[in-house]
């Protein structure tokens, strides 16, 4: 079964500094990979996704993630964070072979921008 | 632009009571999902419905039942609530254009406490 490990439970960072949120997944022949963001008292929002093709994917608000098959990683990065980026971020994986319905989430990383 | 609507937003139950969490989406999405969110554990899939008329178990289905009433509505029922079911419950949906079938739109959650 698929699993996801988010290596940091909390990441404090100063405004305008770069940030990396780390995510590793259990190996599989092929995977779909996602990052979601959750603001307080709200549901999750899809931030970006990797399905196939280019290993670098970007979101509309400056985040990017790179699929690294050899390291089974999908780390999320942003070169300069804002106060408004304070939220919890979830990495997720699913198996294309089973239709992708069973998306598995990591435990989350709380990003605190100060 | 309601998206995914969950009711109620908060509920307190006693052990052994039953209740149904309601979810409706107005985006004509085929697939719907129920997740629970517990501190330090991320979201865990309880049940999903790939299309109207079908339902399947997720990671943690024990103690729950679901009904896909029609294309819009997907309800989650706790027949005999237990304290271990205290959690925040999220409903989500995804449309037919999403080949990866990941949950795309989430409701704001139902905060359920079982005493």
PDB file of C-alpha atoms in Angstrom, chain B residues 23-106:
ATOM      1  CA  UNK B  23     -22.838  16.440   1.917  1.00  0.00           C
ATOM      2  CA  UNK B  24     -24.000  18.015  -1.322  1.00  0.00           C
ATOM      3  CA  UNK B  25     -22.121  19.389  -4.321  1.00  0.00           C
ATOM      4  CA  UNK B  26     -23.470  21.612  -7.069  1.00  0.00           C
ATOM      5  CA  UNK B  27     -20.688  21.156  -9.639  1.00  0.00           C
ATOM      6  CA  UNK B  28     -22.111  18.091 -11.387  1.00  0.00           C
ATOM      7  CA  UNK B  29     -19.125  16.057 -10.193  1.00  0.00           C
ATOM      8  CA  UNK B  30     -19.148  12.295 -10.595  1.00  0.00           C
ATOM      9  CA  UNK B  31     -16.951  11.320  -7.665  1.00  0.00           C
ATOM     10  CA  UNK B  32     -17.388  12.069  -3.978  1.00  0.00           C
ATOM     11  CA  UNK B  33     -15.358  11.220  -0.882  1.00  0.00           C
ATOM     12  CA  UNK B  34     -15.542  11.182   2.893  1.00  0.00           C
ATOM     13  CA  UNK B  35     -12.376  11.763   4.915  1.00  0.00           C
ATOM     14  CA  UNK B  36     -11.662  12.144   8.592  1.00  0.00           C
ATOM     15  CA  UNK B  37      -8.887  14.391   9.889  1.00  0.00           C
ATOM     16  CA  UNK B  38      -7.187  13.719  13.197  1.00  0.00           C
ATOM     17  CA  UNK B  39      -4.242  15.644  14.678  1.00  0.00           C
ATOM     18  CA  UNK B  40      -0.903  14.377  13.422  1.00  0.00           C
ATOM     19  CA  UNK B  41      -2.509  11.881  11.039  1.00  0.00           C
ATOM     20  CA  UNK B  42      -3.488  13.891   8.010  1.00  0.00           C
ATOM     21  CA  UNK B  43      -6.661  12.864   6.212  1.00  0.00           C
ATOM     22  CA  UNK B  44      -7.794   9.267   6.003  1.00  0.00           C
ATOM     23  CA  UNK B  45     -10.294   8.062   3.429  1.00  0.00           C
ATOM     24  CA  UNK B  46     -13.416   6.486   4.915  1.00  0.00           C
ATOM     25  CA  UNK B  47     -15.493   5.778   1.804  1.00  0.00           C
ATOM     26  CA  UNK B  48     -15.716   7.072  -1.709  1.00  0.00           C
ATOM     27  CA  UNK B  49     -18.204   6.971  -4.542  1.00  0.00           C
ATOM     28  CA  UNK B  50     -16.655   6.912  -7.993  1.00  0.00           C
ATOM     29  CA  UNK B  51     -20.009   7.559  -9.639  1.00  0.00           C
ATOM     30  CA  UNK B  52     -23.696   7.687  -8.821  1.00  0.00           C
ATOM     31  CA  UNK B  53     -24.839   4.287  -7.614  1.00  0.00           C
ATOM     32  CA  UNK B  54     -21.433   3.005  -6.497  1.00  0.00           C
ATOM     33  CA  UNK B  55     -19.598   3.162  -3.187  1.00  0.00           C
ATOM     34  CA  UNK B  56     -16.322   1.633  -2.031  1.00  0.00           C
ATOM     35  CA  UNK B  57     -14.359   1.349   1.183  1.00  0.00           C
ATOM     36  CA  UNK B  58     -11.337   3.484   1.903  1.00  0.00           C
ATOM     37  CA  UNK B  59      -8.667   3.109   4.573  1.00  0.00           C
ATOM     38  CA  UNK B  60     -10.881   3.341   7.680  1.00  0.00           C
ATOM     39  CA  UNK B  61     -14.469   2.231   6.884  1.00  0.00           C
ATOM     40  CA  UNK B  62     -15.260   0.373  10.118  1.00  0.00           C
ATOM     41  CA  UNK B  63     -18.104   1.930  12.081  1.00  0.00           C
ATOM     42  CA  UNK B  64     -19.412   3.935   9.110  1.00  0.00           C
ATOM     43  CA  UNK B  65     -21.903   3.525   6.306  1.00  0.00           C
ATOM     44  CA  UNK B  66     -22.498   5.716   3.288  1.00  0.00           C
ATOM     45  CA  UNK B  67     -25.246   6.409   0.785  1.00  0.00           C
ATOM     46  CA  UNK B  68     -24.880   8.040  -2.612  1.00  0.00           C
ATOM     47  CA  UNK B  69     -28.418   9.319  -2.741  1.00  0.00           C
ATOM     48  CA  UNK B  70     -28.069  10.890  -6.194  1.00  0.00           C
ATOM     49  CA  UNK B  71     -25.333  12.597  -8.144  1.00  0.00           C
ATOM     50  CA  UNK B  72     -25.346  15.621  -5.820  1.00  0.00           C
ATOM     51  CA  UNK B  73     -25.521  14.015  -2.389  1.00  0.00           C
ATOM     52  CA  UNK B  74     -23.288  11.637  -0.443  1.00  0.00           C
ATOM     53  CA  UNK B  75     -24.096  10.995   3.211  1.00  0.00           C
ATOM     54  CA  UNK B  76     -22.047   9.387   5.978  1.00  0.00           C
ATOM     55  CA  UNK B  77     -23.768   7.557   8.821  1.00  0.00           C
ATOM     56  CA  UNK B  78     -22.487   6.571  12.225  1.00  0.00           C
ATOM     57  CA  UNK B  79     -24.794   3.849  13.502  1.00  0.00           C
ATOM     58  CA  UNK B  80     -23.443   3.646  17.051  1.00  0.00           C
ATOM     59  CA  UNK B  81     -21.005   6.444  17.765  1.00  0.00           C
ATOM     60  CA  UNK B  82     -17.816   5.749  19.719  1.00  0.00           C
ATOM     61  CA  UNK B  83     -15.337   8.213  21.278  1.00  0.00           C
ATOM     62  CA  UNK B  84     -12.723   7.041  18.734  1.00  0.00           C
ATOM     63  CA  UNK B  85     -14.889   8.619  16.037  1.00  0.00           C
ATOM     64  CA  UNK B  86     -14.359  12.096  17.466  1.00  0.00           C
ATOM     65  CA  UNK B  87     -12.809  13.903  14.511  1.00  0.00           C
ATOM     66  CA  UNK B  88     -13.260  16.499  11.815  1.00  0.00           C
ATOM     67  CA  UNK B  89     -15.022  15.015   8.808  1.00  0.00           C
ATOM     68  CA  UNK B  90     -14.527  16.354   5.299  1.00  0.00           C
ATOM     69  CA  UNK B  91     -16.530  15.662   2.198  1.00  0.00           C
ATOM     70  CA  UNK B  92     -14.916  16.233  -1.191  1.00  0.00           C
ATOM     71  CA  UNK B  93     -15.742  15.847  -4.859  1.00  0.00           C
ATOM     72  CA  UNK B  94     -14.009  15.591  -8.221  1.00  0.00           C
ATOM     73  CA  UNK B  95     -15.242  15.984 -11.771  1.00  0.00           C
ATOM     74  CA  UNK B  96     -15.017  13.736 -14.847  1.00  0.00           C
ATOM     75  CA  UNK B  97     -12.311  15.899 -16.393  1.00  0.00           C
ATOM     76  CA  UNK B  98      -9.962  14.981 -13.567  1.00  0.00           C
ATOM     77  CA  UNK B  99      -8.282  11.840 -14.876  1.00  0.00           C
ATOM     78  CA  UNK B 100      -6.376  11.354 -11.675  1.00  0.00           C
ATOM     79  CA  UNK B 101      -9.599  11.338  -9.626  1.00  0.00           C
ATOM     80  CA  UNK B 102      -8.051  13.082  -6.670  1.00  0.00           C
ATOM     81  CA  UNK B 103     -10.406  15.008  -4.367  1.00  0.00           C
ATOM     82  CA  UNK B 104     -10.668  18.414  -5.970  1.00  0.00           C
ATOM     83  CA  UNK B 105     -13.105  20.479  -3.928  1.00  0.00           C
ATOM     84  CA  UNK B 106     -13.583  20.136  -0.186  1.00  0.00           C
TER      85      UNK B 106
END
